[in-house]
Tab-separated table of C-alpha atoms in Angstrom:
chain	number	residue	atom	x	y	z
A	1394	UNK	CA	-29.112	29.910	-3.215
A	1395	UNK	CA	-28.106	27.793	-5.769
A	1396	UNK	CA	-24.491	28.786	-6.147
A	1397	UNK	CA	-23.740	28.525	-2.549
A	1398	UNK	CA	-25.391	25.283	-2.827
A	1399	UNK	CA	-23.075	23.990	-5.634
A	1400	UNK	CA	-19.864	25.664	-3.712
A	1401	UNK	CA	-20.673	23.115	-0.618
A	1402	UNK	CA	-21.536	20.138	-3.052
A	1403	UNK	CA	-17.636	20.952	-4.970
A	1404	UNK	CA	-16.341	21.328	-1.534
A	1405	UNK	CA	-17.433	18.225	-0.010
A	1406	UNK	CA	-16.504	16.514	-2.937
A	1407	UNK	CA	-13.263	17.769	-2.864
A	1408	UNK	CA	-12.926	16.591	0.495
A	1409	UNK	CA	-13.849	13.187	-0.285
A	1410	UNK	CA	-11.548	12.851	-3.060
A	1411	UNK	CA	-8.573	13.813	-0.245
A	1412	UNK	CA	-10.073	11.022	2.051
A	1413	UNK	CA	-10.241	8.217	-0.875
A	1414	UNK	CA	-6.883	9.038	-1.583
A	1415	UNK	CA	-5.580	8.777	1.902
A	1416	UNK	CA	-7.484	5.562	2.189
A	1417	UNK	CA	-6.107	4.261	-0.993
A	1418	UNK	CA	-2.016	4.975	0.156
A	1419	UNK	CA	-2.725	3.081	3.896
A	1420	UNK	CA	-4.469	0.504	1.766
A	1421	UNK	CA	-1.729	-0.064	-0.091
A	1422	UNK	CA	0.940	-0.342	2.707
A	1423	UNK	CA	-1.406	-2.574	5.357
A	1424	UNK	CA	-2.024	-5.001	2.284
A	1425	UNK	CA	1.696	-5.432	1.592
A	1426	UNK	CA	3.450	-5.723	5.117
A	1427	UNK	CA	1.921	-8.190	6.446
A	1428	UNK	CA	1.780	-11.080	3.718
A	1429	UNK	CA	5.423	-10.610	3.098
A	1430	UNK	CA	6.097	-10.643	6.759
A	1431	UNK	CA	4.561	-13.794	6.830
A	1432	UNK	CA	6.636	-15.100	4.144
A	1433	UNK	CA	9.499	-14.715	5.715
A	1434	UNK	CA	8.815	-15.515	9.279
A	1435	UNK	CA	8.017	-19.026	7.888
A	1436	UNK	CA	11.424	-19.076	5.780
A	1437	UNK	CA	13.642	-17.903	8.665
A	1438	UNK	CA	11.788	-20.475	10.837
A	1439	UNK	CA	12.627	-23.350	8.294
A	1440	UNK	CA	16.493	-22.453	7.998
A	1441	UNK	CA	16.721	-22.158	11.367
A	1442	UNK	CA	15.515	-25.821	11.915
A	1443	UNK	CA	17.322	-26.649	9.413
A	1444	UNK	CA	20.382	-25.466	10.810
A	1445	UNK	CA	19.654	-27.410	13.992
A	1446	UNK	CA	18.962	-30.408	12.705
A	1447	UNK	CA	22.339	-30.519	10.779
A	1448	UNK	CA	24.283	-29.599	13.731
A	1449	UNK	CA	22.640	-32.135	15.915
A	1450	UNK	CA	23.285	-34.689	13.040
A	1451	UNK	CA	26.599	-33.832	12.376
A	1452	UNK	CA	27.972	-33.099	16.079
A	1453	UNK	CA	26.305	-36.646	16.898
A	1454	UNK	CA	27.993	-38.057	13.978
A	1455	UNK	CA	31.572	-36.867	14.997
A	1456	UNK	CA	30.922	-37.710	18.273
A	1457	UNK	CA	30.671	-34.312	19.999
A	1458	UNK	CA	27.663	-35.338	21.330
A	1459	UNK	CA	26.104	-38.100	22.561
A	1460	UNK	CA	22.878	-39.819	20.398
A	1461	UNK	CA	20.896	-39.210	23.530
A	1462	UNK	CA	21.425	-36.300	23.579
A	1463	UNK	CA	21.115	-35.385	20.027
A	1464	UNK	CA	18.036	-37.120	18.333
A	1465	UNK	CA	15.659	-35.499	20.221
A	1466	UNK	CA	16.896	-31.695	19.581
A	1467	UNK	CA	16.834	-32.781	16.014
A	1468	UNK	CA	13.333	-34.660	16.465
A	1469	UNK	CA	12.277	-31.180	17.592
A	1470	UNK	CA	13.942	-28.967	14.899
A	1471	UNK	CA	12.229	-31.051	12.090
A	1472	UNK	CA	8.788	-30.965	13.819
A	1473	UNK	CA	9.547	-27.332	13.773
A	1474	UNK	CA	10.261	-27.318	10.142
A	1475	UNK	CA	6.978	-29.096	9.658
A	1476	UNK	CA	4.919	-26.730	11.362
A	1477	UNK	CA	5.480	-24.198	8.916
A	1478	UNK	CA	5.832	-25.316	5.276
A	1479	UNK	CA	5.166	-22.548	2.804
A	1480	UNK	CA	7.175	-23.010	-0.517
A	1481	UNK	CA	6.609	-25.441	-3.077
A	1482	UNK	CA	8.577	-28.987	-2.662
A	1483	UNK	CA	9.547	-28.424	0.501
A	1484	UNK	CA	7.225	-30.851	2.173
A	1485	UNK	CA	8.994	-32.839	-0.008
A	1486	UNK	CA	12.860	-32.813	1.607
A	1487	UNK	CA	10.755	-32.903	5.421
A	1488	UNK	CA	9.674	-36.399	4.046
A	1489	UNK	CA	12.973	-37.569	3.542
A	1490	UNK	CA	14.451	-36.638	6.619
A	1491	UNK	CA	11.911	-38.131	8.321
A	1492	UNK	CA	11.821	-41.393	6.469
A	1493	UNK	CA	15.971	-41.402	7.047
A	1494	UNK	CA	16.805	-39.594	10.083
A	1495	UNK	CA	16.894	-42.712	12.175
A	1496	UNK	CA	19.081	-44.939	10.190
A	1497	UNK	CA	21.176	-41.544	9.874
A	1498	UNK	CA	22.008	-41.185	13.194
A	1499	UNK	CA	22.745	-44.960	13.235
A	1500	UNK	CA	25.364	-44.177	11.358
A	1501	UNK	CA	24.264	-46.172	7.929
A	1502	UNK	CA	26.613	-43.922	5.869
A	1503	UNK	CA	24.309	-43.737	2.372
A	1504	UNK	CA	20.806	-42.740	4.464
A	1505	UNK	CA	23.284	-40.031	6.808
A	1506	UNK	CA	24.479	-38.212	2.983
A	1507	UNK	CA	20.720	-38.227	2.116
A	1508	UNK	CA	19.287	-36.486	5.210
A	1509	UNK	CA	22.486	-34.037	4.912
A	1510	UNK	CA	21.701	-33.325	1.238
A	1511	UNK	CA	17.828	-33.320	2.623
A	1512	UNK	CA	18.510	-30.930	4.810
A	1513	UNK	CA	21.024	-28.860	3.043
A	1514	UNK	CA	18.244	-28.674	0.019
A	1515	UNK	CA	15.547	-27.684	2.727
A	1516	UNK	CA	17.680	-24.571	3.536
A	1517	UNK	CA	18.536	-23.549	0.416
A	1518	UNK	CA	14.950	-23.576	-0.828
A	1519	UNK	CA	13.728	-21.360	1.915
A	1520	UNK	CA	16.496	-19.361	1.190
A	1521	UNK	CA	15.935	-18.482	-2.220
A	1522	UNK	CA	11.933	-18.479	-1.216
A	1523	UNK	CA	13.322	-15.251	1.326
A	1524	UNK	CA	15.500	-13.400	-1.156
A	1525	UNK	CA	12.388	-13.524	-3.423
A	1526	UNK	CA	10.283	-11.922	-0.642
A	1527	UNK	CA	12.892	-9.150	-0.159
A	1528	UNK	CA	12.984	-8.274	-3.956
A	1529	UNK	CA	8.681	-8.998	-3.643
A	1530	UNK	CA	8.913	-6.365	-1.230
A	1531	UNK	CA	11.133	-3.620	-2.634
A	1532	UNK	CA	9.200	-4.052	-6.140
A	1533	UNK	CA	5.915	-3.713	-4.742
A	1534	UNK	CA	7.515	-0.990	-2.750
A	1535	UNK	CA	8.833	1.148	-5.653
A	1536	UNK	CA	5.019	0.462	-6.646
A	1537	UNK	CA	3.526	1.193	-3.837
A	1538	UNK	CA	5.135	4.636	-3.734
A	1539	UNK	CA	4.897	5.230	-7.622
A	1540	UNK	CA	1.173	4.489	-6.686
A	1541	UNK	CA	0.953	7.608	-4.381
A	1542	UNK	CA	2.758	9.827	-6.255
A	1543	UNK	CA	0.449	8.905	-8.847
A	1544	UNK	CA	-2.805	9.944	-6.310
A	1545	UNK	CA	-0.734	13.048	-4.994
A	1546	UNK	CA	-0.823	13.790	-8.974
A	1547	UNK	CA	-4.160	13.447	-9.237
A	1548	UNK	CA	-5.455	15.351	-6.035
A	1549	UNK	CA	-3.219	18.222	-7.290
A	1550	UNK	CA	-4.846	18.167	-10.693
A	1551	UNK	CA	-8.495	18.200	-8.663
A	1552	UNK	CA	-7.240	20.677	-6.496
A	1553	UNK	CA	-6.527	22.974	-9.708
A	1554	UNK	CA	-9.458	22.636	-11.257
A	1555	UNK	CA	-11.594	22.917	-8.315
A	1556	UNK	CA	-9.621	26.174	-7.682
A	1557	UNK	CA	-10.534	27.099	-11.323
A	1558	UNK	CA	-14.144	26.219	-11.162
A	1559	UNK	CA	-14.547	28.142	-7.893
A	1560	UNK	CA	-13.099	31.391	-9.237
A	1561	UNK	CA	-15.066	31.510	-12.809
A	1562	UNK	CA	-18.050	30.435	-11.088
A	1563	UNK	CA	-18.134	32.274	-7.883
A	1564	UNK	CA	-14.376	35.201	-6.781
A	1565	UNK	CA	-14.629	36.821	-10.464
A	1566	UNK	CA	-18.326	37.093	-10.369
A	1567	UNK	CA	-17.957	39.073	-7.197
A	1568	UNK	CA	-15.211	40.864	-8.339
A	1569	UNK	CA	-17.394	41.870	-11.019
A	1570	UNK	CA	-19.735	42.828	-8.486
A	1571	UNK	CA	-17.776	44.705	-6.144
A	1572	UNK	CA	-16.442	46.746	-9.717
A	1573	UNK	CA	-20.497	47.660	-10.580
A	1574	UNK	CA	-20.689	48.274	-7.722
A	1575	UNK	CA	-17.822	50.445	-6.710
A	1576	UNK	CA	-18.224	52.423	-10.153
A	1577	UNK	CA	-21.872	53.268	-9.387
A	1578	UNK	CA	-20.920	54.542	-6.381
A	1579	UNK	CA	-18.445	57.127	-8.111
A	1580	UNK	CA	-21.043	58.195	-10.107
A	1581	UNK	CA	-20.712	55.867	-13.522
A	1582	UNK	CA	-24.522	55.167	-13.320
A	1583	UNK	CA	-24.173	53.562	-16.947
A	1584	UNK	CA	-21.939	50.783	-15.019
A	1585	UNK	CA	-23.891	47.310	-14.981
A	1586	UNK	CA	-22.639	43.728	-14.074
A	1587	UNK	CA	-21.686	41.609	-17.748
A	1588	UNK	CA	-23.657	38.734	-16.934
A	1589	UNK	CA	-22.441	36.945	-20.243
A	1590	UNK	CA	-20.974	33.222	-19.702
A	1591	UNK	CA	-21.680	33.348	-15.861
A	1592	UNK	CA	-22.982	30.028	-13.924
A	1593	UNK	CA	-26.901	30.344	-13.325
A	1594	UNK	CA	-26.898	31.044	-10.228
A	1595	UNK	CA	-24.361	34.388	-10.496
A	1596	UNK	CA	-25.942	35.100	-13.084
A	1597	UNK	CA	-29.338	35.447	-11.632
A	1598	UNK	CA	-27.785	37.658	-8.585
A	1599	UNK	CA	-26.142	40.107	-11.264
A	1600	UNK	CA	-29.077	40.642	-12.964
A	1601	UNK	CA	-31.301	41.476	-9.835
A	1602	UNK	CA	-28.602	43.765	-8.981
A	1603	UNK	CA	-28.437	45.081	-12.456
A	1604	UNK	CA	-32.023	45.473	-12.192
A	1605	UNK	CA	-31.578	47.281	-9.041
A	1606	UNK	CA	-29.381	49.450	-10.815
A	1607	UNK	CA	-31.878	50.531	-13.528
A	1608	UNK	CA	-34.709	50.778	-10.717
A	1609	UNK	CA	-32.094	53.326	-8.708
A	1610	UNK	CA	-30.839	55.079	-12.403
A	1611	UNK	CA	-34.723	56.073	-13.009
């Protein structure tokens, strides 16, 4: 029957619509997470070598602790730092502390101020670089969920007019059915289905039934 056949098709595409928007709102939140995760595990790595190195270099330097001591926690803070450069120019400050740290921590007073600044720069720059992920994230947060109000919009709207297509095209057809029906019953035998502006394939069941009707009527 070819309306029961379009009911299924309007239903399954209904359905589909519900999954693609699902789909499209986890989308949206598995792309986001993770990058800016990333981001940031990098940046908190870098200021937390960079913190180390500066307290090695400056506890060393005051004589808290020894140079033996000291170097090579700073040796491994910066090859830390290295491992994970992700912002623009800062490959750039790693080269100067390495280039300096030595003479640094022999206490050559101009190459110690250049490593500090170095290393003070290094921080700052992943700093800034994790603020920027934090407002990254809430904006593409706010857009994320704008986004799926914006789908739960839409999927309303489809769910209205499939709602409305379904009862033009198939619960007041019936209706009018049940009425003929129900009216020939209490004896209106003039009663027949209007079969004006129906969909083809209620249409074709009200006239059989209206030609039923006249058949019965005779």
């Amino acid at each position: 029957m070819k309306i029961a056949k379009s009911i299924k098709i309007s239903i399954w595409c209904f359905i589909l619509f519900n999954l693609a928007v699902a789909y499209c709102c986890i989308w949206i939140f598995t792309r986001m997470l993770p990058s800016i995760e990333a981001v940031m595990a990098n940046n908190e790595t870098t200021i937390h070598a960079s913190m180390g190195m500066m307290a090695m270099l400056t506890q060393e330097n005051s004589g808290l602790i020894s140079r033996v001591q000291a170097q090579p926690k700073f040796e491994h803070f910066l090859r830390e730092a290295e491992s994970c450069v992700s912002e623009e120019g800062e490959q750039n400050y790693i080269d100067i502390i390495r280039q300096n740290y030595q003479a640094a921590f022999d206490r050559k007073k101009l190459e110690f101020n250049i490593v500090v600044d170095a290393v003070v720069q290094l921080e700052r720059l992943n700093q800034k670089a994790m603020h920027n992920s934090i407002k990254q994230a809430e904006h593409m947060g706010r857009t994320g969920a704008w986004g799926i109000v914006f789908m739960a919009a839409m999927n309303f709207v489809a769910g209205l007019i499939f709602l409305h297509n379904l009862s033009i095209k198939f619960i007041e057809p019936l209706e009018e059915i049940e009425h003929t029906v129900s009216d020939f019953k209490k004896g209106n035998t003039m009663r027949r289905c209007v079969v004006s502006n129906q969909s083809m394939g209620m249409e074709k069941v009200m006239r059989n039934l209206n030609d039923l009707l006249d058949s019965i009527n005779k």
